[in-house]
Each structure stands twice: as structure tokens, then as C-alpha cells.
């Protein structure tokens, strides 16, 4: 068993890295996880990637026998991405965007989020796939149900329901929508749970949670996982892929 810790070199002055790495070596740390919140440093502006500082940090620890797990930085889209493509932000039940706070401010079904996530992860995977100190990858960080109510989530929810039920007649029957005059006559009438209602159809809410969970699974197993799994096609590879669920999904 190897003892590991999180380490965020971007938070500290360069002069502290050697001292930190040496203290970790002395205390038995043999593994660090890093970079999962560093998108703005790894891609300071669209299309301009800067991995030099991360190369340096990994090398500092590698010289002391400490290996690295790289986290894909998709939990924290940078401000330039939010400004250029606001659809990356989740939308609450009152249809207000949830603006950047600490972390986790992303919609799993946003086309822009998926596109830019694929780009940064592909660059990282290409750059570090053969690095001797990198022994694994973490996909995103702390997946949870963001409860996004944006147009992209609305449309994907309807598509999810069409696949599950096949017809509105079947959906109305299975959900028991005849109660409280809740029957749907058009798919466009089905939306995510919006604010204002005290009581809701429990079957509808259950399917919404299932859809949200499937959205997380799709995000976790999509382009990010594909990008970093390339080395697994080499039978000699010892790399592994994990994720940090954080909160229950």
C-alpha cells in the first residue's frame, strides 16, 4: 500500500515545492494527486496550453520517488470559458444560472462543456501518457447531481424519456399522470422540475433523478475517459483510471 496526498503546486510559491516534496518523502508519502482544479493555469486562454509548471512540479516529486495521479480539471471551467460560452453553467430551478463559486459549476449536458473538456483532457493525456512518474488518472472530481434545468438538459431529458417509454401514452400510464390532470399531450410539455410547486408526481421525480445520474455517468465515461484510456491499449501499461465521487449521485 502506498500513502498518498493531494497537492496543489499552483497554490504555492515555486520555492516551496522542493521543501514540501522532501518532507513528504521523509514522512512516507509515495503518491500525490494534482491538477484537478488547475484548468485556468493549464489553459490560461482558449487554445493556449501551459504545462511547463506542472512538468516542473511532477519532476520535483519524481526525483524523490513520489509518483503522481493527474486529475482532469473539468470540475472547474475557467472564467474565460464561462464568459465565452455561458451554457457551461448549470441553471437552477428558477432558471437562474449558477455562477462560478468554489467548484463544480458545470452542466454535464452542455455541448460547450463537453467540447472544451475533451480538448483539455486530450492535451493532458497526450502530454503525460508516457511520463514515468504518472501512474494513473482521476476523471473530474466529486461528481454529484447538479440538478441543472437548462435547455440542453430539458431536451436530453425528453430524449431519455422517449427511449425509456417509447410513447407519451406509455409515459402517462406509467407515471399515473391522470391524477391532478397531469397528462401530457406533447413531449415539449415535459420539463425539468422547476420552482414553485409544493407537490410533484413522484414517478416523474424519480425518472428525473435517474436521468441526472445517467448524465453524470455519461460525462464520466465520455471523452475524458476515452482520452486518458489510450495507454490501456498497450498491454504493458500499468496505468489506472479512477474518479472521486465526493457526494452521492
PDB file of C-alpha atoms in Angstrom:
ATOM      1  CA  UNK A   1       0.000   0.000   0.000  1.00  0.00           C
ATOM      2  CA  UNK A   2       1.212   3.489  -0.864  1.00  0.00           C
ATOM      3  CA  UNK A   3       0.336   6.537   1.190  1.00  0.00           C
ATOM      4  CA  UNK A   4      -0.765   9.468  -0.964  1.00  0.00           C
ATOM      5  CA  UNK A   5      -1.939  13.046  -0.531  1.00  0.00           C
ATOM      6  CA  UNK A   6      -3.452  15.833  -2.608  1.00  0.00           C
ATOM      7  CA  UNK A   7      -1.015  18.546  -3.609  1.00  0.00           C
ATOM      8  CA  UNK A   8      -1.759  21.773  -5.446  1.00  0.00           C
ATOM      9  CA  UNK A   9       1.530  23.302  -6.632  1.00  0.00           C
ATOM     10  CA  UNK A  10      -0.312  26.171  -8.299  1.00  0.00           C
ATOM     11  CA  UNK A  11      -1.280  27.403  -4.811  1.00  0.00           C
ATOM     12  CA  UNK A  12       2.296  27.746  -3.592  1.00  0.00           C
ATOM     13  CA  UNK A  13       5.436  29.632  -4.493  1.00  0.00           C
ATOM     14  CA  UNK A  14       7.875  27.579  -6.586  1.00  0.00           C
ATOM     15  CA  UNK A  15      10.437  27.757  -3.783  1.00  0.00           C
ATOM     16  CA  UNK A  16       8.195  25.701  -1.504  1.00  0.00           C
ATOM     17  CA  UNK A  17       7.836  22.683  -3.787  1.00  0.00           C
ATOM     18  CA  UNK A  18      11.209  21.129  -3.012  1.00  0.00           C
ATOM     19  CA  UNK A  19      10.725  21.559   0.712  1.00  0.00           C
ATOM     20  CA  UNK A  20       7.225  20.074   0.578  1.00  0.00           C
ATOM     21  CA  UNK A  21       8.362  17.148  -1.547  1.00  0.00           C
ATOM     22  CA  UNK A  22      11.279  16.390   0.796  1.00  0.00           C
ATOM     23  CA  UNK A  23       9.059  16.485   3.881  1.00  0.00           C
ATOM     24  CA  UNK A  24       6.596  14.151   2.169  1.00  0.00           C
ATOM     25  CA  UNK A  25       9.390  11.756   1.280  1.00  0.00           C
ATOM     26  CA  UNK A  26      10.602  11.741   4.859  1.00  0.00           C
ATOM     27  CA  UNK A  27       7.114  11.020   6.213  1.00  0.00           C
ATOM     28  CA  UNK A  28       6.495   8.135   3.822  1.00  0.00           C
ATOM     29  CA  UNK A  29       4.297   9.768   1.181  1.00  0.00           C
ATOM     30  CA  UNK A  30       4.776   7.941  -2.117  1.00  0.00           C
ATOM     31  CA  UNK A  31       1.950   9.330  -4.243  1.00  0.00           C
ATOM     32  CA  UNK A  32       0.355  12.709  -4.960  1.00  0.00           C
ATOM     33  CA  UNK A  33      -2.808  13.693  -6.805  1.00  0.00           C
ATOM     34  CA  UNK A  34      -2.700  17.042  -8.541  1.00  0.00           C
ATOM     35  CA  UNK A  35      -4.094  19.343 -11.259  1.00  0.00           C
ATOM     36  CA  UNK A  36      -7.823  18.554 -10.893  1.00  0.00           C
ATOM     37  CA  UNK A  37      -8.631  22.199 -10.115  1.00  0.00           C
ATOM     38  CA  UNK A  38      -5.998  23.860 -12.307  1.00  0.00           C
ATOM     39  CA  UNK A  39      -7.748  24.423 -15.650  1.00  0.00           C
ATOM     40  CA  UNK A  40      -7.106  28.187 -15.612  1.00  0.00           C
ATOM     41  CA  UNK A  41      -3.364  27.543 -15.197  1.00  0.00           C
ATOM     42  CA  UNK A  42      -3.219  24.695 -17.697  1.00  0.00           C
ATOM     43  CA  UNK A  43      -5.136  26.698 -20.337  1.00  0.00           C
ATOM     44  CA  UNK A  44      -4.910  30.384 -19.382  1.00  0.00           C
ATOM     45  CA  UNK A  45      -6.823  31.361 -22.511  1.00  0.00           C
ATOM     46  CA  UNK A  46      -8.552  29.388 -25.211  1.00  0.00           C
ATOM     47  CA  UNK A  47      -6.153  27.205 -27.121  1.00  0.00           C
ATOM     48  CA  UNK A  48      -3.016  28.307 -25.243  1.00  0.00           C
ATOM     49  CA  UNK A  49      -1.807  25.478 -23.055  1.00  0.00           C
ATOM     50  CA  UNK A  50       0.859  25.797 -20.379  1.00  0.00           C
ATOM     51  CA  UNK A  51       2.035  22.508 -18.879  1.00  0.00           C
ATOM     52  CA  UNK A  52       5.584  23.671 -18.062  1.00  0.00           C
ATOM     53  CA  UNK A  53       4.798  24.426 -14.426  1.00  0.00           C
ATOM     54  CA  UNK A  54       3.120  21.048 -13.988  1.00  0.00           C
ATOM     55  CA  UNK A  55       6.065  19.305 -15.658  1.00  0.00           C
ATOM     56  CA  UNK A  56       8.331  21.024 -13.159  1.00  0.00           C
ATOM     57  CA  UNK A  57       6.166  20.083 -10.176  1.00  0.00           C
ATOM     58  CA  UNK A  58       5.884  16.430 -11.167  1.00  0.00           C
ATOM     59  CA  UNK A  59       9.633  16.250 -11.720  1.00  0.00           C
ATOM     60  CA  UNK A  60      10.323  17.705  -8.259  1.00  0.00           C
ATOM     61  CA  UNK A  61       8.382  14.850  -6.682  1.00  0.00           C
ATOM     62  CA  UNK A  62       9.579  12.195  -9.124  1.00  0.00           C
ATOM     63  CA  UNK A  63      13.184  12.943  -8.152  1.00  0.00           C
ATOM     64  CA  UNK A  64      12.263  11.857  -4.622  1.00  0.00           C
ATOM     65  CA  UNK A  65      10.495   8.682  -5.656  1.00  0.00           C
ATOM     66  CA  UNK A  66       6.984  10.138  -5.383  1.00  0.00           C
ATOM     67  CA  UNK A  67       4.555   9.190  -8.151  1.00  0.00           C
ATOM     68  CA  UNK A  68       1.611  11.188  -9.477  1.00  0.00           C
ATOM     69  CA  UNK A  69      -2.056  10.775 -10.316  1.00  0.00           C
ATOM     70  CA  UNK A  70      -3.307  13.570 -12.576  1.00  0.00           C
ATOM     71  CA  UNK A  71      -6.875  14.761 -12.159  1.00  0.00           C
ATOM     72  CA  UNK A  72      -8.629  16.089 -15.237  1.00  0.00           C
ATOM     73  CA  UNK A  73      -9.551  19.731 -14.456  1.00  0.00           C
ATOM     74  CA  UNK A  74     -13.140  19.585 -15.701  1.00  0.00           C
ATOM     75  CA  UNK A  75     -14.681  20.263 -12.289  1.00  0.00           C
ATOM     76  CA  UNK A  76     -13.681  23.921 -12.578  1.00  0.00           C
ATOM     77  CA  UNK A  77     -14.200  25.524 -16.003  1.00  0.00           C
ATOM     78  CA  UNK A  78     -12.122  28.738 -16.213  1.00  0.00           C
ATOM     79  CA  UNK A  79     -13.698  32.170 -16.323  1.00  0.00           C
ATOM     80  CA  UNK A  80     -12.740  32.751 -19.961  1.00  0.00           C
ATOM     81  CA  UNK A  81     -14.809  29.685 -20.893  1.00  0.00           C
ATOM     82  CA  UNK A  82     -17.783  30.795 -18.786  1.00  0.00           C
ATOM     83  CA  UNK A  83     -17.676  34.252 -20.376  1.00  0.00           C
ATOM     84  CA  UNK A  84     -17.457  32.911 -23.921  1.00  0.00           C
ATOM     85  CA  UNK A  85     -19.887  30.002 -23.504  1.00  0.00           C
ATOM     86  CA  UNK A  86     -22.343  30.669 -20.651  1.00  0.00           C
ATOM     87  CA  UNK A  87     -24.113  27.381 -21.383  1.00  0.00           C
ATOM     88  CA  UNK A  88     -21.366  25.580 -19.421  1.00  0.00           C
ATOM     89  CA  UNK A  89     -23.032  26.854 -16.223  1.00  0.00           C
ATOM     90  CA  UNK A  90     -25.816  24.865 -14.559  1.00  0.00           C
ATOM     91  CA  UNK A  91     -29.218  26.527 -14.277  1.00  0.00           C
ATOM     92  CA  UNK A  92     -31.274  26.297 -11.081  1.00  0.00           C
ATOM     93  CA  UNK A  93     -34.982  25.515 -10.702  1.00  0.00           C
ATOM     94  CA  UNK A  94     -35.855  29.219 -11.100  1.00  0.00           C
ATOM     95  CA  UNK A  95     -33.920  29.262 -14.405  1.00  0.00           C
ATOM     96  CA  UNK A  96     -31.116  31.371 -12.951  1.00  0.00           C
ATOM     97  CA  UNK A  97     -27.530  30.464 -13.902  1.00  0.00           C
ATOM     98  CA  UNK A  98     -25.410  29.251 -11.018  1.00  0.00           C
ATOM     99  CA  UNK A  99     -22.346  31.405 -11.453  1.00  0.00           C
ATOM    100  CA  UNK A 100     -18.821  30.264 -10.581  1.00  0.00           C
ATOM    101  CA  UNK A 101     -18.235  29.817  -6.874  1.00  0.00           C
ATOM    102  CA  UNK A 102     -15.830  27.299  -5.394  1.00  0.00           C
ATOM    103  CA  UNK A 103     -16.068  24.377  -7.811  1.00  0.00           C
ATOM    104  CA  UNK A 104     -18.498  22.102  -9.573  1.00  0.00           C
ATOM    105  CA  UNK A 105     -20.028  24.928 -11.610  1.00  0.00           C
ATOM    106  CA  UNK A 106     -20.649  22.964 -14.818  1.00  0.00           C
ATOM    107  CA  UNK A 107     -23.557  21.390 -16.670  1.00  0.00           C
ATOM    108  CA  UNK A 108     -22.894  17.775 -17.635  1.00  0.00           C
ATOM    109  CA  UNK A 109     -25.040  18.111 -20.768  1.00  0.00           C
ATOM    110  CA  UNK A 110     -23.624  21.389 -22.063  1.00  0.00           C
ATOM    111  CA  UNK A 111     -22.211  20.899 -25.600  1.00  0.00           C
ATOM    112  CA  UNK A 112     -19.618  23.605 -24.914  1.00  0.00           C
ATOM    113  CA  UNK A 113     -18.558  21.970 -21.664  1.00  0.00           C
ATOM    114  CA  UNK A 114     -18.164  18.614 -23.362  1.00  0.00           C
ATOM    115  CA  UNK A 115     -16.204  20.081 -26.266  1.00  0.00           C
ATOM    116  CA  UNK A 116     -13.737  22.071 -24.182  1.00  0.00           C
ATOM    117  CA  UNK A 117     -13.386  19.254 -21.647  1.00  0.00           C
ATOM    118  CA  UNK A 118     -12.459  16.896 -24.447  1.00  0.00           C
ATOM    119  CA  UNK A 119      -9.835  19.329 -25.709  1.00  0.00           C
ATOM    120  CA  UNK A 120      -8.049  19.940 -22.414  1.00  0.00           C
ATOM    121  CA  UNK A 121      -8.147  16.279 -21.391  1.00  0.00           C
ATOM    122  CA  UNK A 122      -6.859  15.155 -24.783  1.00  0.00           C
ATOM    123  CA  UNK A 123      -3.944  17.584 -24.482  1.00  0.00           C
ATOM    124  CA  UNK A 124      -3.139  16.390 -20.968  1.00  0.00           C
ATOM    125  CA  UNK A 125      -3.371  12.728 -21.925  1.00  0.00           C
ATOM    126  CA  UNK A 126      -1.121  13.209 -24.937  1.00  0.00           C
ATOM    127  CA  UNK A 127       1.430  15.139 -22.913  1.00  0.00           C
ATOM    128  CA  UNK A 128       1.641  12.837 -19.887  1.00  0.00           C
ATOM    129  CA  UNK A 129       0.730   9.383 -21.191  1.00  0.00           C
ATOM    130  CA  UNK A 130       4.380   8.273 -21.238  1.00  0.00           C
ATOM    131  CA  UNK A 131       5.646  10.191 -18.215  1.00  0.00           C
ATOM    132  CA  UNK A 132       7.366   7.696 -15.878  1.00  0.00           C
ATOM    133  CA  UNK A 133       6.033   9.376 -12.742  1.00  0.00           C
ATOM    134  CA  UNK A 134       2.361   9.385 -13.824  1.00  0.00           C
ATOM    135  CA  UNK A 135       0.825   6.107 -12.719  1.00  0.00           C
ATOM    136  CA  UNK A 136      -2.865   6.958 -13.081  1.00  0.00           C
ATOM    137  CA  UNK A 137      -5.642   9.404 -13.837  1.00  0.00           C
ATOM    138  CA  UNK A 138      -8.637  10.752 -11.970  1.00  0.00           C
ATOM    139  CA  UNK A 139     -11.638  11.723 -14.094  1.00  0.00           C
ATOM    140  CA  UNK A 140     -13.075  15.034 -12.889  1.00  0.00           C
ATOM    141  CA  UNK A 141     -13.658  15.429  -9.147  1.00  0.00           C
ATOM    142  CA  UNK A 142     -16.628  14.892  -6.850  1.00  0.00           C
ATOM    143  CA  UNK A 143     -19.317  14.011  -9.319  1.00  0.00           C
ATOM    144  CA  UNK A 144     -22.759  14.875  -7.967  1.00  0.00           C
ATOM    145  CA  UNK A 145     -26.230  15.683  -9.219  1.00  0.00           C
ATOM    146  CA  UNK A 146     -26.054  19.324 -10.269  1.00  0.00           C
ATOM    147  CA  UNK A 147     -29.813  19.493 -10.850  1.00  0.00           C
ATOM    148  CA  UNK A 148     -29.317  21.597 -13.958  1.00  0.00           C
ATOM    149  CA  UNK A 149     -32.527  22.824 -15.620  1.00  0.00           C
ATOM    150  CA  UNK A 150     -31.079  24.379 -18.781  1.00  0.00           C
ATOM    151  CA  UNK A 151     -32.450  23.894 -22.300  1.00  0.00           C
ATOM    152  CA  UNK A 152     -29.827  21.246 -23.075  1.00  0.00           C
ATOM    153  CA  UNK A 153     -30.836  19.222 -20.027  1.00  0.00           C
ATOM    154  CA  UNK A 154     -34.519  19.666 -20.867  1.00  0.00           C
ATOM    155  CA  UNK A 155     -34.066  18.320 -24.381  1.00  0.00           C
ATOM    156  CA  UNK A 156     -31.853  15.450 -23.284  1.00  0.00           C
ATOM    157  CA  UNK A 157     -34.380  14.557 -20.563  1.00  0.00           C
ATOM    158  CA  UNK A 158     -37.132  14.315 -23.157  1.00  0.00           C
ATOM    159  CA  UNK A 159     -34.928  12.159 -25.390  1.00  0.00           C
ATOM    160  CA  UNK A 160     -34.125   9.943 -22.411  1.00  0.00           C
ATOM    161  CA  UNK A 161     -37.840   9.528 -21.701  1.00  0.00           C
ATOM    162  CA  UNK A 162     -38.632   8.742 -25.342  1.00  0.00           C
ATOM    163  CA  UNK A 163     -36.093   5.943 -25.279  1.00  0.00           C
ATOM    164  CA  UNK A 164     -37.434   4.573 -21.998  1.00  0.00           C
ATOM    165  CA  UNK A 165     -41.175   4.759 -22.683  1.00  0.00           C
ATOM    166  CA  UNK A 166     -41.477   4.925 -26.456  1.00  0.00           C
ATOM    167  CA  UNK A 167     -44.684   6.957 -26.443  1.00  0.00           C
ATOM    168  CA  UNK A 168     -46.480   9.608 -24.428  1.00  0.00           C
ATOM    169  CA  UNK A 169     -49.334   7.159 -23.863  1.00  0.00           C
ATOM    170  CA  UNK A 170     -46.977   4.749 -22.121  1.00  0.00           C
ATOM    171  CA  UNK A 171     -45.350   7.541 -20.118  1.00  0.00           C
ATOM    172  CA  UNK A 172     -48.716   8.911 -18.960  1.00  0.00           C
ATOM    173  CA  UNK A 173     -49.810   5.424 -17.934  1.00  0.00           C
ATOM    174  CA  UNK A 174     -46.608   4.559 -16.056  1.00  0.00           C
ATOM    175  CA  UNK A 175     -46.395   7.907 -14.308  1.00  0.00           C
ATOM    176  CA  UNK A 176     -50.103   7.947 -13.453  1.00  0.00           C
ATOM    177  CA  UNK A 177     -50.408  11.478 -14.759  1.00  0.00           C
ATOM    178  CA  UNK A 178     -54.204  11.309 -14.843  1.00  0.00           C
ATOM    179  CA  UNK A 179     -54.008  12.261 -11.165  1.00  0.00           C
ATOM    180  CA  UNK A 180     -54.312  16.046 -10.770  1.00  0.00           C
ATOM    181  CA  UNK A 181     -54.925  16.447 -14.506  1.00  0.00           C
ATOM    182  CA  UNK A 182     -51.244  15.996 -15.243  1.00  0.00           C
ATOM    183  CA  UNK A 183     -51.459  14.158 -18.563  1.00  0.00           C
ATOM    184  CA  UNK A 184     -49.062  15.216 -21.317  1.00  0.00           C
ATOM    185  CA  UNK A 185     -50.246  15.661 -24.904  1.00  0.00           C
ATOM    186  CA  UNK A 186     -46.851  16.754 -26.305  1.00  0.00           C
ATOM    187  CA  UNK A 187     -43.263  15.890 -25.431  1.00  0.00           C
ATOM    188  CA  UNK A 188     -42.458  19.604 -25.327  1.00  0.00           C
ATOM    189  CA  UNK A 189     -44.636  19.925 -22.215  1.00  0.00           C
ATOM    190  CA  UNK A 190     -42.187  17.825 -20.191  1.00  0.00           C
ATOM    191  CA  UNK A 191     -39.544  19.934 -18.493  1.00  0.00           C
ATOM    192  CA  UNK A 192     -37.130  19.526 -15.583  1.00  0.00           C
ATOM    193  CA  UNK A 193     -38.628  20.169 -12.130  1.00  0.00           C
ATOM    194  CA  UNK A 194     -38.947  23.945 -11.973  1.00  0.00           C
ATOM    195  CA  UNK A 195     -39.572  26.063  -8.880  1.00  0.00           C
ATOM    196  CA  UNK A 196     -42.948  26.926  -7.415  1.00  0.00           C
ATOM    197  CA  UNK A 197     -44.764  23.624  -6.964  1.00  0.00           C
ATOM    198  CA  UNK A 198     -45.043  22.141  -3.484  1.00  0.00           C
ATOM    199  CA  UNK A 199     -46.108  18.670  -4.657  1.00  0.00           C
ATOM    200  CA  UNK A 200     -44.966  16.757  -7.729  1.00  0.00           C
ATOM    201  CA  UNK A 201     -45.569  13.422  -9.386  1.00  0.00           C
ATOM    202  CA  UNK A 202     -43.152  11.026  -7.604  1.00  0.00           C
ATOM    203  CA  UNK A 203     -42.598   8.871 -10.719  1.00  0.00           C
ATOM    204  CA  UNK A 204     -41.625  11.960 -12.660  1.00  0.00           C
ATOM    205  CA  UNK A 205     -39.184  12.993  -9.939  1.00  0.00           C
ATOM    206  CA  UNK A 206     -37.693   9.501  -9.795  1.00  0.00           C
ATOM    207  CA  UNK A 207     -37.074   9.478 -13.544  1.00  0.00           C
ATOM    208  CA  UNK A 208     -35.545  12.944 -13.334  1.00  0.00           C
ATOM    209  CA  UNK A 209     -33.068  11.686 -10.736  1.00  0.00           C
ATOM    210  CA  UNK A 210     -32.313   8.655 -12.888  1.00  0.00           C
ATOM    211  CA  UNK A 211     -31.715  10.899 -15.894  1.00  0.00           C
ATOM    212  CA  UNK A 212     -29.419  13.161 -13.883  1.00  0.00           C
ATOM    213  CA  UNK A 213     -27.479  10.119 -12.707  1.00  0.00           C
ATOM    214  CA  UNK A 214     -27.143   8.869 -16.282  1.00  0.00           C
ATOM    215  CA  UNK A 215     -25.874  12.322 -17.266  1.00  0.00           C
ATOM    216  CA  UNK A 216     -23.125  12.010 -14.669  1.00  0.00           C
ATOM    217  CA  UNK A 217     -22.249   8.517 -15.898  1.00  0.00           C
ATOM    218  CA  UNK A 218     -22.103   9.752 -19.493  1.00  0.00           C
ATOM    219  CA  UNK A 219     -19.864  12.649 -18.503  1.00  0.00           C
ATOM    220  CA  UNK A 220     -17.580  10.362 -16.513  1.00  0.00           C
ATOM    221  CA  UNK A 221     -17.319   7.739 -19.228  1.00  0.00           C
ATOM    222  CA  UNK A 222     -17.272  10.045 -22.232  1.00  0.00           C
ATOM    223  CA  UNK A 223     -14.467  11.855 -23.975  1.00  0.00           C
ATOM    224  CA  UNK A 224     -12.393  12.381 -20.819  1.00  0.00           C
ATOM    225  CA  UNK A 225     -12.216   8.677 -20.068  1.00  0.00           C
ATOM    226  CA  UNK A 226     -11.589   7.886 -23.717  1.00  0.00           C
ATOM    227  CA  UNK A 227      -8.704  10.350 -23.890  1.00  0.00           C
ATOM    228  CA  UNK A 228      -6.848   9.060 -20.862  1.00  0.00           C
ATOM    229  CA  UNK A 229      -7.590   5.382 -21.560  1.00  0.00           C
ATOM    230  CA  UNK A 230      -5.401   5.324 -24.655  1.00  0.00           C
ATOM    231  CA  UNK A 231      -2.402   3.885 -22.790  1.00  0.00           C
ATOM    232  CA  UNK A 232      -4.573   0.965 -21.656  1.00  0.00           C
ATOM    233  CA  UNK A 233      -4.487  -0.326 -25.209  1.00  0.00           C
ATOM    234  CA  UNK A 234      -0.853  -1.149 -24.509  1.00  0.00           C
ATOM    235  CA  UNK A 235      -0.876  -4.492 -22.624  1.00  0.00           C
ATOM    236  CA  UNK A 236       2.279  -3.485 -20.757  1.00  0.00           C
ATOM    237  CA  UNK A 237       0.650  -0.360 -19.294  1.00  0.00           C
ATOM    238  CA  UNK A 238       0.162  -0.274 -15.515  1.00  0.00           C
ATOM    239  CA  UNK A 239      -1.883   2.939 -15.513  1.00  0.00           C
ATOM    240  CA  UNK A 240      -5.265   3.078 -13.817  1.00  0.00           C
ATOM    241  CA  UNK A 241      -8.288   5.401 -14.004  1.00  0.00           C
ATOM    242  CA  UNK A 242     -10.394   6.419 -11.006  1.00  0.00           C
ATOM    243  CA  UNK A 243     -12.867   9.119 -10.051  1.00  0.00           C
ATOM    244  CA  UNK A 244     -13.710  10.817  -6.768  1.00  0.00           C
ATOM    245  CA  UNK A 245     -17.459  10.604  -6.257  1.00  0.00           C
ATOM    246  CA  UNK A 246     -17.398  13.084  -3.364  1.00  0.00           C
ATOM    247  CA  UNK A 247     -21.148  13.245  -2.886  1.00  0.00           C
ATOM    248  CA  UNK A 248     -23.680  10.528  -3.517  1.00  0.00           C
ATOM    249  CA  UNK A 249     -25.130  10.613  -7.021  1.00  0.00           C
TER     250      UNK A 249
END
